[in-house]
Each structure stands twice: as structure tokens, then as C-alpha cells.
Short mmCIF file of N, CA and C in Angstrom, two decimals:
data_model
loop_
_atom_site.label_atom_id
_atom_site.label_comp_id
_atom_site.label_asym_id
_atom_site.label_seq_id
_atom_site.Cartn_x
_atom_site.Cartn_y
_atom_site.Cartn_z
N MET A 28 13.56 -12.25 0.77
CA MET A 28 14.34 -12.73 -0.14
C MET A 28 13.12 -12.68 -1.42
N HIS A 29 13.39 -12.36 -2.53
CA HIS A 29 12.61 -12.43 -3.32
C HIS A 29 13.01 -12.92 -4.56
N LEU A 30 12.03 -14.17 -5.40
CA LEU A 30 13.36 -15.00 -6.11
C LEU A 30 11.58 -15.38 -7.45
N SER A 31 12.40 -15.39 -8.21
CA SER A 31 11.15 -15.50 -9.29
C SER A 31 11.84 -16.67 -9.54
N TYR A 32 11.32 -17.28 -10.32
CA TYR A 32 11.03 -19.26 -11.12
C TYR A 32 12.35 -19.13 -12.50
N TYR A 33 13.32 -20.36 -12.37
CA TYR A 33 14.23 -20.28 -13.50
C TYR A 33 14.51 -21.91 -13.29
N GLY A 34 13.65 -22.33 -13.18
CA GLY A 34 13.50 -24.47 -12.88
C GLY A 34 14.19 -24.63 -11.36
N GLN A 35 14.64 -25.90 -12.07
CA GLN A 35 15.06 -26.66 -10.68
C GLN A 35 16.00 -25.55 -9.43
N ALA A 36 16.51 -24.77 -10.16
CA ALA A 36 17.48 -24.05 -9.49
C ALA A 36 17.26 -23.13 -8.74
N SER A 37 16.02 -22.53 -9.01
CA SER A 37 15.20 -21.98 -8.58
C SER A 37 14.54 -22.64 -6.80
N LEU A 38 14.04 -23.69 -7.70
CA LEU A 38 13.35 -24.56 -5.89
C LEU A 38 14.54 -24.89 -5.38
N ASP A 39 16.01 -25.42 -5.78
CA ASP A 39 16.83 -26.02 -5.10
C ASP A 39 17.67 -24.62 -3.86
N LEU A 40 17.54 -23.03 -4.57
CA LEU A 40 17.99 -21.93 -3.63
C LEU A 40 17.27 -21.69 -3.20
N LEU A 41 15.65 -21.68 -3.42
CA LEU A 41 15.14 -21.42 -2.16
C LEU A 41 15.45 -22.61 -1.03
N GLU A 42 15.05 -23.64 -1.64
CA GLU A 42 15.57 -24.55 -0.25
C GLU A 42 16.49 -24.82 0.41
N ALA A 43 17.47 -24.02 0.07
CA ALA A 43 19.08 -24.65 0.28
C ALA A 43 18.72 -22.50 1.67
N GLN A 44 18.17 -21.53 1.40
CA GLN A 44 17.95 -20.96 1.97
C GLN A 44 16.99 -21.02 3.28
N ILE A 45 15.80 -21.73 3.09
CA ILE A 45 15.06 -21.92 3.85
C ILE A 45 15.92 -22.80 5.33
N ARG A 46 16.29 -23.82 4.91
CA ARG A 46 16.98 -24.32 6.02
C ARG A 46 18.55 -24.52 6.43
N ASN A 47 18.97 -22.97 5.98
CA ASN A 47 20.00 -23.32 6.13
C ASN A 47 20.46 -21.73 6.71
N SER A 48 19.53 -20.75 6.40
CA SER A 48 19.53 -18.97 6.70
C SER A 48 18.94 -19.15 8.63
N PRO A 49 18.88 -18.63 9.05
CA PRO A 49 18.48 -18.39 10.27
C PRO A 49 17.27 -17.82 10.37
N PHE A 50 18.64 -16.05 9.61
CA PHE A 50 17.56 -15.25 9.74
C PHE A 50 16.45 -14.56 8.56
N LEU A 51 16.22 -15.00 8.17
CA LEU A 51 15.34 -15.94 6.72
C LEU A 51 14.03 -15.53 7.22
N ASN A 52 12.98 -14.54 7.32
CA ASN A 52 11.85 -14.54 7.68
C ASN A 52 10.95 -13.86 6.55
N SER A 53 11.59 -13.39 5.22
CA SER A 53 10.39 -13.24 4.65
C SER A 53 11.07 -14.14 2.97
N VAL A 54 9.82 -14.52 1.88
CA VAL A 54 10.29 -14.97 0.68
C VAL A 54 9.10 -14.39 0.10
N THR A 55 9.20 -14.17 -1.17
CA THR A 55 8.13 -14.01 -2.31
C THR A 55 8.78 -14.63 -3.50
N ALA A 56 8.04 -15.51 -3.57
CA ALA A 56 7.92 -16.30 -4.82
C ALA A 56 7.14 -15.31 -5.84
N ILE A 57 8.40 -14.56 -7.08
CA ILE A 57 7.67 -13.92 -8.62
C ILE A 57 7.03 -15.16 -9.01
N GLY A 58 5.97 -14.53 -10.27
CA GLY A 58 5.71 -14.77 -11.45
C GLY A 58 5.03 -16.26 -11.13
N ASP A 59 4.10 -16.50 -12.19
CA ASP A 59 3.00 -17.44 -11.79
C ASP A 59 3.48 -18.57 -12.74
N ASP A 60 4.74 -19.21 -13.01
CA ASP A 60 5.31 -20.39 -13.05
C ASP A 60 5.84 -21.10 -12.24
N TRP A 61 5.69 -21.52 -10.98
CA TRP A 61 6.09 -21.60 -10.08
C TRP A 61 5.21 -23.45 -9.86
N PRO A 62 5.37 -24.63 -9.99
CA PRO A 62 5.31 -25.62 -9.61
C PRO A 62 4.93 -25.87 -8.46
N LYS A 63 3.98 -26.77 -7.96
CA LYS A 63 3.19 -27.39 -7.67
C LYS A 63 4.44 -27.32 -6.06
N SER A 64 5.57 -28.44 -6.73
CA SER A 64 6.09 -29.11 -5.89
C SER A 64 7.26 -28.03 -5.15
N VAL A 65 6.56 -26.55 -5.08
CA VAL A 65 7.41 -25.36 -4.44
C VAL A 65 6.24 -25.84 -3.27
N PHE A 66 5.48 -26.17 -3.08
CA PHE A 66 4.05 -26.89 -1.90
C PHE A 66 4.87 -26.92 -0.16
N PRO A 67 5.72 -27.86 -0.51
CA PRO A 67 6.35 -28.65 0.46
C PRO A 67 7.54 -27.82 1.44
N LEU A 68 7.94 -27.01 0.46
CA LEU A 68 8.90 -26.22 0.54
C LEU A 68 8.28 -24.50 1.49
N VAL A 69 6.89 -24.35 1.09
CA VAL A 69 5.84 -23.46 1.45
C VAL A 69 6.05 -23.60 3.01
N THR A 70 5.22 -25.01 2.89
CA THR A 70 5.17 -25.21 4.60
C THR A 70 6.10 -25.53 5.53
N ALA A 71 7.35 -25.63 4.55
CA ALA A 71 8.64 -26.01 5.95
C ALA A 71 9.20 -24.90 6.73
N PHE A 72 8.80 -23.72 5.60
CA PHE A 72 9.01 -21.67 5.54
C PHE A 72 8.06 -21.74 6.46
N SER A 73 7.21 -22.18 6.41
CA SER A 73 6.18 -21.94 8.00
C SER A 73 5.70 -22.27 9.05
N LEU A 74 6.27 -23.61 9.02
CA LEU A 74 7.00 -23.99 10.27
C LEU A 74 8.09 -23.65 10.88
N LYS A 75 8.83 -22.97 10.08
CA LYS A 75 9.85 -21.83 11.20
C LYS A 75 10.00 -20.84 11.82
N GLY A 76 8.01 -20.19 11.81
CA GLY A 76 7.37 -19.16 12.24
C GLY A 76 6.80 -19.94 14.20
N LYS A 77 7.42 -19.15 14.98
CA LYS A 77 7.06 -19.12 16.00
C LYS A 77 6.59 -18.30 16.88
N PRO A 78 6.77 -17.82 18.02
CA PRO A 78 6.24 -17.11 18.70
C PRO A 78 7.19 -15.63 18.92
N GLY A 79 7.20 -14.38 18.29
CA GLY A 79 7.92 -13.83 18.37
C GLY A 79 9.20 -13.69 17.12
N ASN A 80 8.78 -14.74 16.28
CA ASN A 80 9.25 -15.40 15.01
C ASN A 80 8.42 -15.82 13.72
N ARG A 81 7.96 -14.15 13.58
CA ARG A 81 7.06 -14.25 12.36
C ARG A 81 7.37 -14.47 10.67
N VAL A 82 7.22 -15.21 10.32
CA VAL A 82 7.64 -15.49 8.65
C VAL A 82 6.45 -15.48 8.20
N GLU A 83 7.25 -14.56 6.87
CA GLU A 83 5.91 -14.11 6.01
C GLU A 83 6.59 -14.65 4.42
N MET A 84 5.22 -15.77 3.89
CA MET A 84 5.89 -15.86 2.42
C MET A 84 4.52 -15.56 1.38
N LYS A 85 4.72 -15.08 0.85
CA LYS A 85 4.12 -14.21 -0.59
C LYS A 85 4.35 -14.80 -2.24
N LEU A 86 2.83 -14.91 -1.99
CA LEU A 86 3.15 -15.93 -3.84
C LEU A 86 2.56 -15.11 -4.38
N THR A 87 2.98 -14.70 -6.17
CA THR A 87 2.53 -13.63 -7.09
C THR A 87 2.35 -14.66 -7.99
N GLY A 88 0.83 -15.22 -8.40
CA GLY A 88 -0.05 -16.31 -9.64
C GLY A 88 0.62 -17.36 -9.22
N VAL A 89 0.75 -18.06 -8.16
CA VAL A 89 0.52 -19.30 -7.46
C VAL A 89 -1.03 -19.46 -6.92
N LYS A 90 -1.17 -21.35 -7.95
CA LYS A 90 -2.12 -20.93 -7.75
C LYS A 90 -2.47 -22.36 -6.42
N MET A 91 -2.96 -22.01 -4.93
CA MET A 91 -2.75 -22.78 -4.29
C MET A 91 -4.84 -23.48 -4.35
N ASP A 92 -5.16 -24.60 -3.32
CA ASP A 92 -5.59 -25.30 -3.40
C ASP A 92 -6.70 -25.73 -2.17
N SER A 93 -7.29 -26.10 -1.86
CA SER A 93 -7.84 -25.97 -0.11
C SER A 93 -6.82 -26.99 0.34
N GLY A 94 -6.85 -28.22 -0.36
CA GLY A 94 -5.40 -29.17 0.16
C GLY A 94 -4.41 -28.87 0.87
N ASP A 95 -3.88 -27.70 -0.30
CA ASP A 95 -2.72 -27.36 0.42
C ASP A 95 -2.38 -26.70 1.82
N ILE A 96 -3.82 -25.68 1.84
CA ILE A 96 -4.23 -24.59 2.64
C ILE A 96 -4.57 -25.67 4.28
N ARG A 97 -5.36 -27.25 3.74
CA ARG A 97 -5.61 -28.04 4.96
C ARG A 97 -4.76 -28.29 5.31
N LYS A 98 -3.09 -28.47 4.86
CA LYS A 98 -2.06 -29.12 5.22
C LYS A 98 -1.59 -27.93 5.97
N LEU A 99 -1.33 -27.27 5.47
CA LEU A 99 -1.05 -25.66 6.83
C LEU A 99 -1.91 -25.50 7.99
N PHE A 100 -2.68 -25.75 7.90
CA PHE A 100 -4.11 -25.78 8.93
C PHE A 100 -3.28 -26.88 9.95
N ASP A 101 -2.88 -27.89 9.02
CA ASP A 101 -3.21 -28.85 10.22
C ASP A 101 -2.06 -29.26 11.25
N HIS A 102 -0.71 -28.91 10.71
CA HIS A 102 0.46 -28.23 10.86
C HIS A 102 0.29 -26.84 11.93
N TRP A 103 -0.60 -26.30 12.03
CA TRP A 103 -0.62 -25.62 12.75
C TRP A 103 -0.82 -26.15 14.41
N LYS A 104 -2.47 -27.09 13.95
CA LYS A 104 -3.07 -27.53 15.18
C LYS A 104 -1.94 -28.27 15.51
N TRP A 105 -1.73 -28.86 14.16
CA TRP A 105 -0.45 -29.53 15.50
C TRP A 105 0.11 -28.99 16.52
N ASN A 106 1.14 -28.35 15.99
CA ASN A 106 1.76 -27.86 16.25
C ASN A 106 1.32 -26.13 17.36
N GLY A 107 1.08 -25.82 17.50
CA GLY A 107 -0.36 -24.24 18.16
C GLY A 107 0.60 -24.04 18.25
N LYS A 108 1.71 -23.34 18.28
CA LYS A 108 2.82 -22.21 18.09
C LYS A 108 3.68 -22.01 17.39
N LEU A 109 2.35 -22.11 15.69
CA LEU A 109 3.44 -21.26 14.80
C LEU A 109 2.72 -19.86 14.68
N ASN A 110 3.99 -19.36 13.27
CA ASN A 110 3.46 -18.03 13.75
C ASN A 110 3.98 -17.40 12.12
N PHE A 111 3.13 -18.05 11.21
CA PHE A 111 3.54 -17.19 9.97
C PHE A 111 1.97 -16.86 9.03
N THR A 112 2.09 -15.66 8.21
CA THR A 112 1.12 -15.38 7.27
C THR A 112 1.64 -15.91 5.74
N LEU A 113 0.46 -16.09 5.21
CA LEU A 113 0.89 -16.89 4.14
C LEU A 113 0.41 -16.28 3.12
N SER A 114 0.62 -15.00 1.52
CA SER A 114 -0.19 -14.33 1.58
C SER A 114 -0.01 -14.69 -0.49
N CYS A 115 -0.81 -14.71 -0.72
CA CYS A 115 -0.39 -15.38 -2.51
C CYS A 115 -2.06 -14.22 -3.95
N TRP A 116 -1.54 -14.02 -4.89
CA TRP A 116 -2.21 -13.08 -5.22
C TRP A 116 -2.66 -14.11 -6.37
N CYS A 117 -3.63 -14.58 -6.80
CA CYS A 117 -4.10 -14.75 -7.93
C CYS A 117 -5.63 -14.59 -8.00
N GLY A 118 -5.70 -14.09 -9.42
CA GLY A 118 -6.90 -14.40 -10.16
C GLY A 118 -7.94 -15.14 -10.23
N ILE A 119 -9.50 -14.50 -9.89
CA ILE A 119 -10.40 -15.29 -10.30
C ILE A 119 -11.81 -15.12 -10.93
N VAL A 120 -11.70 -16.30 -11.56
CA VAL A 120 -12.05 -15.63 -13.02
C VAL A 120 -14.15 -15.80 -13.24
N ASP A 121 -13.67 -16.65 -12.10
CA ASP A 121 -15.52 -17.04 -12.43
C ASP A 121 -15.53 -16.91 -10.78
N PRO A 122 -15.80 -16.26 -9.60
CA PRO A 122 -15.97 -16.04 -7.90
C PRO A 122 -16.93 -16.70 -8.03
N ARG A 123 -18.46 -17.14 -8.40
CA ARG A 123 -19.41 -17.73 -7.97
C ARG A 123 -18.91 -19.36 -8.65
N GLY A 124 -18.69 -19.37 -9.97
CA GLY A 124 -18.10 -21.23 -10.02
C GLY A 124 -17.23 -21.31 -8.69
N LEU A 125 -16.15 -20.14 -8.34
CA LEU A 125 -15.07 -21.26 -7.42
C LEU A 125 -16.46 -21.14 -6.26
N ALA A 126 -16.95 -20.17 -5.79
CA ALA A 126 -18.09 -20.58 -4.66
C ALA A 126 -19.02 -22.04 -4.66
N ARG A 127 -19.24 -22.24 -6.00
CA ARG A 127 -19.91 -24.15 -5.90
C ARG A 127 -18.79 -24.66 -6.28
N LYS A 128 -17.70 -24.86 -6.66
CA LYS A 128 -16.85 -25.78 -6.91
C LYS A 128 -15.87 -26.42 -5.35
N GLY A 129 -15.87 -24.95 -4.41
CA GLY A 129 -15.24 -25.35 -2.95
C GLY A 129 -14.20 -24.32 -3.49
N PRO A 130 -13.09 -23.99 -1.92
CA PRO A 130 -12.16 -22.90 -2.06
C PRO A 130 -10.95 -23.45 -2.70
N ASP A 131 -10.79 -23.31 -3.96
CA ASP A 131 -9.84 -23.51 -4.71
C ASP A 131 -8.68 -21.64 -5.02
N ASN A 132 -8.69 -21.23 -4.47
CA ASN A 132 -8.24 -20.18 -4.44
C ASN A 132 -7.99 -19.40 -3.18
N VAL A 133 -7.16 -19.11 -2.54
CA VAL A 133 -7.27 -18.43 -1.16
C VAL A 133 -6.76 -17.10 -1.01
N CYS A 134 -6.55 -15.94 -0.75
CA CYS A 134 -6.54 -14.72 -0.54
C CYS A 134 -5.31 -15.33 0.52
N CYS A 135 -4.86 -14.95 1.79
CA CYS A 135 -4.47 -14.61 2.85
C CYS A 135 -4.78 -15.83 4.08
N VAL A 136 -3.64 -16.11 4.58
CA VAL A 136 -3.94 -17.28 5.59
C VAL A 136 -2.65 -16.60 6.73
N ARG A 137 -3.45 -16.62 8.24
CA ARG A 137 -2.46 -16.38 8.85
C ARG A 137 -2.39 -17.57 10.00
N ALA A 138 -1.77 -17.43 11.00
CA ALA A 138 -2.02 -18.34 11.74
C ALA A 138 -0.76 -18.49 13.18
#
């Protein structure tokens, strides 16, 4: 599923597909205007992945901070059987400044 952000309707559609489509295994959120409120849906989709059933979420331009990634790793640690890939593409203006501040942008997470 490829989905651009067009307001609350896009979030509602994504949530409905994640909750109700048992065969949904790949989602690409296109564009850099997705709000932070998409991250609970990213987490919900990632939790659907199990051994033998990998799910993949691609985010283009969505900025994630270390807290968002930490939540995913906490779920992975507690569950122990998740099988997901989360990829995001976002520009880093000053990589050295980013290193001094901590990991604010992540390129890929596999669990």
C-alpha cells in the first residue's frame, strides 16, 4: 500500500487497513507532511510482524527521533518475536551536529 498524506482521512484509512487487512504486509507513507500522530500506527503495524510473516513500513521524509525508535525496540524486547523492517529517508543537514545531539534521524531499523 502506498499512501500520501491528505489530512485526517489518510490517517483513518491507514488505521483501518492496519486493523482490518490480514494480508497487508507493506506500507509506504509518501511525503514529508505526515504528522507525529502517525507513529502509533507505525508501531501497531510493526507489531503485526511475526516469524514467517515480515511486515515492512517505509517512510519518506518523516522525521523520527530516538524516542520513537526506543518505543519500537521496547516492544521488540518485551515481545521477542517481532519480524519487521522500518525504513525512512530523511535528510540530515549537519551530520556532525546530529552526532553531538544524539540520534534524531534513523535510516533503517530491523527487528
